One Martini backbone bead per residue (centre of mass of N, CA, C, O) as a GRO file, in nm:
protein
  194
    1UNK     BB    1  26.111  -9.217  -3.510
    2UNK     BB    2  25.822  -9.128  -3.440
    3UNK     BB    3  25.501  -8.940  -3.554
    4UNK     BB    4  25.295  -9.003  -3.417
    5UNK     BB    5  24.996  -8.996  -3.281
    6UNK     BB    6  24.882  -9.016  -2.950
    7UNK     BB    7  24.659  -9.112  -2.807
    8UNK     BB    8  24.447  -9.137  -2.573
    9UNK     BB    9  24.383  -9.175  -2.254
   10UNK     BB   10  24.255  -9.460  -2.094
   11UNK     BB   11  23.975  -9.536  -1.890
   12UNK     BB   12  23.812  -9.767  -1.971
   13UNK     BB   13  23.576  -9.522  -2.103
   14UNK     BB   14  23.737  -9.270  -2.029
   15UNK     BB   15  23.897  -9.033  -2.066
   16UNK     BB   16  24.224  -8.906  -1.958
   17UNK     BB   17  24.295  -8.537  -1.931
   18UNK     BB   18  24.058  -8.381  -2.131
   19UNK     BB   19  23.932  -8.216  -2.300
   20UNK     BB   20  23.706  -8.068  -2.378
   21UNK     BB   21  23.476  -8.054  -2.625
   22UNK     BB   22  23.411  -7.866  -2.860
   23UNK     BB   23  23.139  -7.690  -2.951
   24UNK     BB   24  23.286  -7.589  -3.219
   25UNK     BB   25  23.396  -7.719  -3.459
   26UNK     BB   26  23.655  -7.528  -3.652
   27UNK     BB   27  23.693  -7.322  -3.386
   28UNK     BB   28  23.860  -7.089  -3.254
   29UNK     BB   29  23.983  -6.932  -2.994
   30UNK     BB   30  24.139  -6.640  -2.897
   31UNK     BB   31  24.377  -6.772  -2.823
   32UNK     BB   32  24.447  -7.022  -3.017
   33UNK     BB   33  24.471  -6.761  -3.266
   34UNK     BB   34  24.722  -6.613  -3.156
   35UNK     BB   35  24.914  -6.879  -3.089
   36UNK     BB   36  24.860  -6.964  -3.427
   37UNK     BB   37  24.955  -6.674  -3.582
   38UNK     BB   38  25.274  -6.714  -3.428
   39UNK     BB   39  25.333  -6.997  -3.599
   40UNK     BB   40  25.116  -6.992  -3.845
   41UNK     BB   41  24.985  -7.012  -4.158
   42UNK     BB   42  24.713  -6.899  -4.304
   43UNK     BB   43  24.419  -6.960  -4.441
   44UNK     BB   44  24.233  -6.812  -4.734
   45UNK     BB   45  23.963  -6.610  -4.863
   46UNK     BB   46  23.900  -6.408  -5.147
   47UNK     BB   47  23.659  -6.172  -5.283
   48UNK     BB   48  23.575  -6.041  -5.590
   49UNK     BB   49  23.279  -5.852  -5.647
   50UNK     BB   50  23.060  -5.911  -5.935
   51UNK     BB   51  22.934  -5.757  -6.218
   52UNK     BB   52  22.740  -5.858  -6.521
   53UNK     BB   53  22.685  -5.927  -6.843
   54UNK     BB   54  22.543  -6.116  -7.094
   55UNK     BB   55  22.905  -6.203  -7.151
   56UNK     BB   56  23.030  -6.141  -6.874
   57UNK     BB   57  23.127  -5.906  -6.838
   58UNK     BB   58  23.251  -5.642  -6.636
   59UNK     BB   59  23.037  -5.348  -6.446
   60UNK     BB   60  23.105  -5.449  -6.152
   61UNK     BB   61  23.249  -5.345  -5.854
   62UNK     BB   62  23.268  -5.484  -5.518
   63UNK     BB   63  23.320  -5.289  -5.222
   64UNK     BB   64  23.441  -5.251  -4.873
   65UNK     BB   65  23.285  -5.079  -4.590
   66UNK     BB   66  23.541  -4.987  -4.277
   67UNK     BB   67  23.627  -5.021  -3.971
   68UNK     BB   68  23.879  -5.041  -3.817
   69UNK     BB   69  24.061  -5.041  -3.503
   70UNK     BB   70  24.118  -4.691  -3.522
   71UNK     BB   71  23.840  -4.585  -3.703
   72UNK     BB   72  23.918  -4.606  -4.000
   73UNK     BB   73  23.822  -4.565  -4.285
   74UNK     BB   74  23.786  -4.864  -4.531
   75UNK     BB   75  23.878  -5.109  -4.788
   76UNK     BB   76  23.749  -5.377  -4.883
   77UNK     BB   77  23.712  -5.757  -4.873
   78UNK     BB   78  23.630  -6.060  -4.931
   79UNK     BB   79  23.696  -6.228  -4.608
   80UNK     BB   80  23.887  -6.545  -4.439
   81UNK     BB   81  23.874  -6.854  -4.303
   82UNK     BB   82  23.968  -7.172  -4.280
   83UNK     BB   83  23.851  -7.436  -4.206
   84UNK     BB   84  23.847  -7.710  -4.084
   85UNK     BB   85  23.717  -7.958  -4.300
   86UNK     BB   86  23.678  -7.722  -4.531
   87UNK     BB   87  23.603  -7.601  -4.818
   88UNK     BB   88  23.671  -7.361  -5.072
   89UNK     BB   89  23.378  -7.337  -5.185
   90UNK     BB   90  23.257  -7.316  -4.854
   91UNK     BB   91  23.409  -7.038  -4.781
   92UNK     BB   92  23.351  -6.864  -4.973
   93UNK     BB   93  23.027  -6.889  -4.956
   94UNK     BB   94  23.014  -6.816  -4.635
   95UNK     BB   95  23.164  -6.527  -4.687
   96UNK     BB   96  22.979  -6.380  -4.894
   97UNK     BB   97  22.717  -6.450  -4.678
   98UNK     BB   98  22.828  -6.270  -4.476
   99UNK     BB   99  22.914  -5.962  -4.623
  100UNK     BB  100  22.648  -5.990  -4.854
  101UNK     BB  101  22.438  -6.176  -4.782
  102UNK     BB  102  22.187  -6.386  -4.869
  103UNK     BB  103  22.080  -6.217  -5.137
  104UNK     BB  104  22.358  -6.215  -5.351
  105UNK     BB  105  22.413  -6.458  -5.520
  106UNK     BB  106  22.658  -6.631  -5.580
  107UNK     BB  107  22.873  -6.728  -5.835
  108UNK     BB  108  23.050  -7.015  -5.849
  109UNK     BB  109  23.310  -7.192  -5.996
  110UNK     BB  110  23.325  -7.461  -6.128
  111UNK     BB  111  23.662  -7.421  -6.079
  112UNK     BB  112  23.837  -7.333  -5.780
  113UNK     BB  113  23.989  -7.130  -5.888
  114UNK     BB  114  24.244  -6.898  -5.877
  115UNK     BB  115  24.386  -6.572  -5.976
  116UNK     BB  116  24.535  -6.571  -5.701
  117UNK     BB  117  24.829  -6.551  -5.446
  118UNK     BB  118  24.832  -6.437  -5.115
  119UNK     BB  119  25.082  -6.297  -4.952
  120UNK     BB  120  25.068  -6.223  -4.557
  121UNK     BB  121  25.286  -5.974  -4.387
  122UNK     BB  122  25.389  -5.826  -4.062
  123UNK     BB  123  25.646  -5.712  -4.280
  124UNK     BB  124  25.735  -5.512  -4.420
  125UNK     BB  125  25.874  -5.599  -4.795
  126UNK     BB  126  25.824  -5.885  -4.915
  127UNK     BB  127  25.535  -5.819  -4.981
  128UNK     BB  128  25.250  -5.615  -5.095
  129UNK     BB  129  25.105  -5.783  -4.824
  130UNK     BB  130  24.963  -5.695  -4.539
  131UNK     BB  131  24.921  -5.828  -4.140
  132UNK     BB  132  24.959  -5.699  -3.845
  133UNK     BB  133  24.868  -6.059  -3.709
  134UNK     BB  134  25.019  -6.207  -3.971
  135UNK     BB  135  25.039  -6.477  -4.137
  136UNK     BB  136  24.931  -6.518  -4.486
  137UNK     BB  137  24.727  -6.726  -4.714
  138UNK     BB  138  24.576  -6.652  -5.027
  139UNK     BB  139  24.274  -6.713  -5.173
  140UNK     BB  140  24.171  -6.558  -5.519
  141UNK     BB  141  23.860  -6.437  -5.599
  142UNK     BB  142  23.613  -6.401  -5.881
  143UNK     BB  143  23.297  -6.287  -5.843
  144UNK     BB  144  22.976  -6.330  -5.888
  145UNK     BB  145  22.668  -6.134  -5.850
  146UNK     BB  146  22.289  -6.148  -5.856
  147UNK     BB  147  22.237  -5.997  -5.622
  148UNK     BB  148  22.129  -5.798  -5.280
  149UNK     BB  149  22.373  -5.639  -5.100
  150UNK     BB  150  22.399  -5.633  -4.709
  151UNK     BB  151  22.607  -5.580  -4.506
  152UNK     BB  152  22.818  -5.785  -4.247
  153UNK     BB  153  22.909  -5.735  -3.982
  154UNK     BB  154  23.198  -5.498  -4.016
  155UNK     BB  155  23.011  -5.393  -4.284
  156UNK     BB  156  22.876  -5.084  -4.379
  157UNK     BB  157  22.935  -5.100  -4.726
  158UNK     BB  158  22.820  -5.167  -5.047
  159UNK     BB  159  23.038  -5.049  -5.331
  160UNK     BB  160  22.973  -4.965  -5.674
  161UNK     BB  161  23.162  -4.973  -5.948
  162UNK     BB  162  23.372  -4.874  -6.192
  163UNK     BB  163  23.664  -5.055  -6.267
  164UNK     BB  164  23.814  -4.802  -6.298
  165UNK     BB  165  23.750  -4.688  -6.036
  166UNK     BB  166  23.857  -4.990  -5.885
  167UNK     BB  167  24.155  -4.953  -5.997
  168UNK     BB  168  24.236  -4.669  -5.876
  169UNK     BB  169  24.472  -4.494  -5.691
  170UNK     BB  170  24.255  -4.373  -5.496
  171UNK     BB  171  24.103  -4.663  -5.409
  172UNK     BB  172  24.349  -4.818  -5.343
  173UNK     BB  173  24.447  -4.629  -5.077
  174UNK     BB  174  24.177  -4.753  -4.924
  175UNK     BB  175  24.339  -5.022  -4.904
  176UNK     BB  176  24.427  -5.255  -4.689
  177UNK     BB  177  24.738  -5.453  -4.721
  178UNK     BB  178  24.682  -5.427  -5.058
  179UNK     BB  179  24.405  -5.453  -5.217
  180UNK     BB  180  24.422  -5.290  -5.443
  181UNK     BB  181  24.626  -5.501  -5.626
  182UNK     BB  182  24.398  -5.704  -5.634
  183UNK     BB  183  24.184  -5.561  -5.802
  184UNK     BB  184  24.387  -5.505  -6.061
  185UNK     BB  185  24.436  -5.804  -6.086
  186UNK     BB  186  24.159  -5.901  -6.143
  187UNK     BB  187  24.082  -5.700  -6.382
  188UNK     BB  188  24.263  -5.832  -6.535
  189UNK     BB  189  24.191  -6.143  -6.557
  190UNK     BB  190  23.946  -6.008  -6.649
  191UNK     BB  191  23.995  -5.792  -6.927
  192UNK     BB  192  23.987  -5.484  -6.796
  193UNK     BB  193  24.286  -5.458  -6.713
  194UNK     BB  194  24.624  -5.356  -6.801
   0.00000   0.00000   0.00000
Protein backbone atom coordinates (compact mmCIF):
# COMPACT_ATOMS: atom_id res chain seq x y z
CA UNK A 1 0.00 0.00 0.00
CA UNK A 2 1.66 3.54 -0.89
CA UNK A 3 1.64 6.51 1.25
CA UNK A 4 2.76 8.65 -1.07
CA UNK A 5 1.69 12.07 -1.59
CA UNK A 6 0.81 11.67 -5.41
CA UNK A 7 2.08 14.55 -7.84
CA UNK A 8 -0.04 16.98 -8.96
CA UNK A 9 -1.99 16.09 -12.59
CA UNK A 10 0.15 18.03 -15.10
CA UNK A 11 -0.77 18.87 -18.89
CA UNK A 12 2.20 19.68 -20.80
CA UNK A 13 3.18 23.39 -18.55
CA UNK A 14 0.36 23.82 -16.89
CA UNK A 15 -0.96 22.14 -13.70
CA UNK A 16 -4.82 20.79 -13.83
CA UNK A 17 -7.37 21.04 -11.70
CA UNK A 18 -5.43 22.42 -9.24
CA UNK A 19 -6.56 24.80 -6.83
CA UNK A 20 -5.08 28.72 -7.22
CA UNK A 21 -2.14 28.87 -4.96
CA UNK A 22 -3.07 30.62 -1.30
CA UNK A 23 -1.36 34.50 -1.80
CA UNK A 24 -0.98 34.27 1.91
CA UNK A 25 0.60 30.54 2.27
CA UNK A 26 0.98 29.29 5.99
CA UNK A 27 -2.14 31.23 6.56
CA UNK A 28 -5.63 29.40 6.78
CA UNK A 29 -8.67 30.83 5.63
CA UNK A 30 -11.77 30.58 7.74
CA UNK A 31 -13.42 27.65 6.13
CA UNK A 32 -10.28 25.04 6.09
CA UNK A 33 -9.20 26.02 10.15
CA UNK A 34 -13.15 25.23 11.00
CA UNK A 35 -12.45 22.09 9.28
CA UNK A 36 -9.22 21.64 10.76
CA UNK A 37 -10.19 21.87 14.25
CA UNK A 38 -12.66 19.73 13.89
CA UNK A 39 -10.18 17.28 12.86
CA UNK A 40 -6.63 17.74 14.01
CA UNK A 41 -5.17 19.09 17.77
CA UNK A 42 -3.39 22.12 16.19
CA UNK A 43 0.10 23.59 17.94
CA UNK A 44 -0.03 26.88 20.15
CA UNK A 45 2.36 28.87 21.70
CA UNK A 46 1.97 31.16 24.84
CA UNK A 47 3.88 33.52 26.87
CA UNK A 48 3.77 35.03 30.52
CA UNK A 49 4.85 38.05 30.20
CA UNK A 50 7.53 39.22 32.90
CA UNK A 51 9.67 42.16 34.13
CA UNK A 52 12.68 41.48 35.77
CA UNK A 53 15.14 42.94 38.14
CA UNK A 54 18.94 43.07 37.42
CA UNK A 55 19.06 39.59 39.48
CA UNK A 56 16.59 38.27 36.75
CA UNK A 57 13.85 37.85 39.23
CA UNK A 58 10.44 38.35 38.21
CA UNK A 59 9.29 41.27 40.02
CA UNK A 60 5.91 42.07 37.54
CA UNK A 61 3.62 39.42 35.69
CA UNK A 62 1.74 41.25 32.43
CA UNK A 63 -1.88 39.85 31.63
CA UNK A 64 -4.06 40.84 28.91
CA UNK A 65 -7.36 42.28 29.35
CA UNK A 66 -10.12 41.35 26.20
CA UNK A 67 -13.47 41.21 25.67
CA UNK A 68 -14.46 37.90 24.73
CA UNK A 69 -16.67 36.26 22.41
CA UNK A 70 -20.18 37.11 23.84
CA UNK A 71 -18.91 40.59 25.36
CA UNK A 72 -17.54 39.41 29.22
CA UNK A 73 -13.88 41.32 29.80
CA UNK A 74 -11.31 38.47 30.75
CA UNK A 75 -7.73 38.02 31.53
CA UNK A 76 -5.61 36.13 28.84
CA UNK A 77 -2.01 35.48 27.96
CA UNK A 78 0.09 36.13 24.73
CA UNK A 79 -1.02 32.90 22.17
CA UNK A 80 -1.62 31.86 19.00
CA UNK A 81 -0.84 28.93 16.26
CA UNK A 82 2.16 27.89 14.65
CA UNK A 83 2.17 28.56 11.05
CA UNK A 84 3.18 25.84 8.85
CA UNK A 85 6.89 26.53 8.10
CA UNK A 86 7.15 28.77 11.28
CA UNK A 87 9.66 27.85 14.19
CA UNK A 88 8.87 27.51 17.65
CA UNK A 89 10.93 30.88 18.39
CA UNK A 90 9.57 33.38 15.35
CA UNK A 91 5.91 32.16 16.11
CA UNK A 92 6.45 33.42 19.85
CA UNK A 93 8.24 36.30 18.96
CA UNK A 94 5.38 36.68 16.63
CA UNK A 95 2.76 36.43 19.23
CA UNK A 96 4.27 38.66 21.63
CA UNK A 97 4.55 41.43 18.99
CA UNK A 98 1.31 40.87 17.76
CA UNK A 99 -0.31 41.52 21.42
CA UNK A 100 2.43 43.47 23.01
CA UNK A 101 3.30 45.97 20.34
CA UNK A 102 6.51 46.55 18.69
CA UNK A 103 8.46 48.11 20.91
CA UNK A 104 7.70 45.49 23.70
CA UNK A 105 11.35 44.28 23.16
CA UNK A 106 10.95 40.39 24.35
CA UNK A 107 14.07 38.97 25.21
CA UNK A 108 13.65 34.85 24.06
CA UNK A 109 15.51 32.38 25.53
CA UNK A 110 18.37 31.28 24.15
CA UNK A 111 17.10 27.73 24.19
CA UNK A 112 13.25 27.92 23.11
CA UNK A 113 12.26 25.41 25.95
CA UNK A 114 8.66 25.74 27.81
CA UNK A 115 8.25 25.60 30.99
CA UNK A 116 4.88 23.06 30.30
CA UNK A 117 3.03 22.05 27.93
CA UNK A 118 -0.57 22.31 28.13
CA UNK A 119 -3.46 20.42 26.37
CA UNK A 120 -6.82 22.14 25.64
CA UNK A 121 -9.81 20.31 25.36
CA UNK A 122 -13.38 21.28 24.01
CA UNK A 123 -14.63 18.98 26.79
CA UNK A 124 -14.60 20.17 30.48
CA UNK A 125 -12.66 17.79 32.49
CA UNK A 126 -10.04 15.86 30.72
CA UNK A 127 -7.61 18.33 31.64
CA UNK A 128 -7.77 21.60 32.91
CA UNK A 129 -7.65 23.46 30.27
CA UNK A 130 -10.40 24.24 27.79
CA UNK A 131 -10.87 25.64 24.59
CA UNK A 132 -14.71 24.93 23.32
CA UNK A 133 -13.27 25.66 19.38
CA UNK A 134 -10.92 22.53 19.55
CA UNK A 135 -8.59 20.36 20.80
CA UNK A 136 -4.90 22.54 21.39
CA UNK A 137 -1.55 21.49 22.59
CA UNK A 138 -0.01 24.85 23.63
CA UNK A 139 4.23 25.38 24.37
CA UNK A 140 3.98 27.89 27.62
CA UNK A 141 7.09 30.26 27.72
CA UNK A 142 8.16 33.07 30.54
CA UNK A 143 9.62 35.49 28.66
CA UNK A 144 10.79 38.93 29.87
CA UNK A 145 9.88 42.18 28.28
CA UNK A 146 11.77 45.04 28.52
CA UNK A 147 10.12 47.54 26.59
CA UNK A 148 6.86 49.75 26.61
CA UNK A 149 3.73 47.12 25.87
CA UNK A 150 0.69 48.78 23.99
CA UNK A 151 -1.45 45.96 23.20
CA UNK A 152 -2.53 45.13 19.53
CA UNK A 153 -5.06 43.26 17.81
CA UNK A 154 -8.29 41.64 20.11
CA UNK A 155 -6.51 42.92 23.88
CA UNK A 156 -7.76 46.37 25.27
CA UNK A 157 -4.68 46.66 27.95
CA UNK A 158 -2.03 45.18 29.25
CA UNK A 159 -2.20 45.12 33.25
CA UNK A 160 1.19 44.57 35.19
CA UNK A 161 0.84 43.09 38.49
CA UNK A 162 2.60 41.67 41.30
CA UNK A 163 3.71 37.99 40.81
CA UNK A 164 1.17 37.52 44.51
CA UNK A 165 -0.96 39.45 42.76
CA UNK A 166 -1.46 37.36 39.59
CA UNK A 167 -0.75 34.25 41.03
CA UNK A 168 -4.05 35.09 43.43
CA UNK A 169 -7.23 32.61 43.11
CA UNK A 170 -9.32 35.88 42.43
CA UNK A 171 -7.19 37.10 39.38
CA UNK A 172 -6.78 33.36 38.09
CA UNK A 173 -10.72 33.31 38.23
CA UNK A 174 -10.82 36.03 35.71
CA UNK A 175 -8.82 34.13 33.14
CA UNK A 176 -10.28 31.89 30.18
CA UNK A 177 -9.90 28.10 29.93
CA UNK A 178 -7.85 27.76 32.68
CA UNK A 179 -4.90 30.11 32.25
CA UNK A 180 -5.16 31.39 36.01
CA UNK A 181 -3.35 27.75 36.24
CA UNK A 182 -1.03 28.55 33.75
CA UNK A 183 0.53 32.09 35.76
CA UNK A 184 0.52 30.61 38.65
CA UNK A 185 2.62 27.39 37.11
CA UNK A 186 4.56 29.71 35.17
CA UNK A 187 5.43 32.04 38.32
CA UNK A 188 6.10 28.81 40.16
CA UNK A 189 8.73 27.66 37.54
CA UNK A 190 10.77 30.60 38.15
CA UNK A 191 10.79 30.05 41.78
CA UNK A 192 8.36 32.95 42.52
CA UNK A 193 5.16 30.88 44.03
CA UNK A 194 5.61 27.46 46.09
Amino acid sequence: MSVRTPDPDWNGDEPVNQPAPNPTPGWLTDIELAEIRGRLPLLYVEAVPVRVDGLGQVTEVGVLLRANAVGEMTRTLVSGRVMFGETVRDALFRHLEKDLGPMAFPLLPASPVPFTVAEYFPMPGISPFTDERQHAVSLVFVVPVTGTCEPRQDALEVTWMAPADAGSDAVGDEFEGGRGLLVRQALASVGVLR
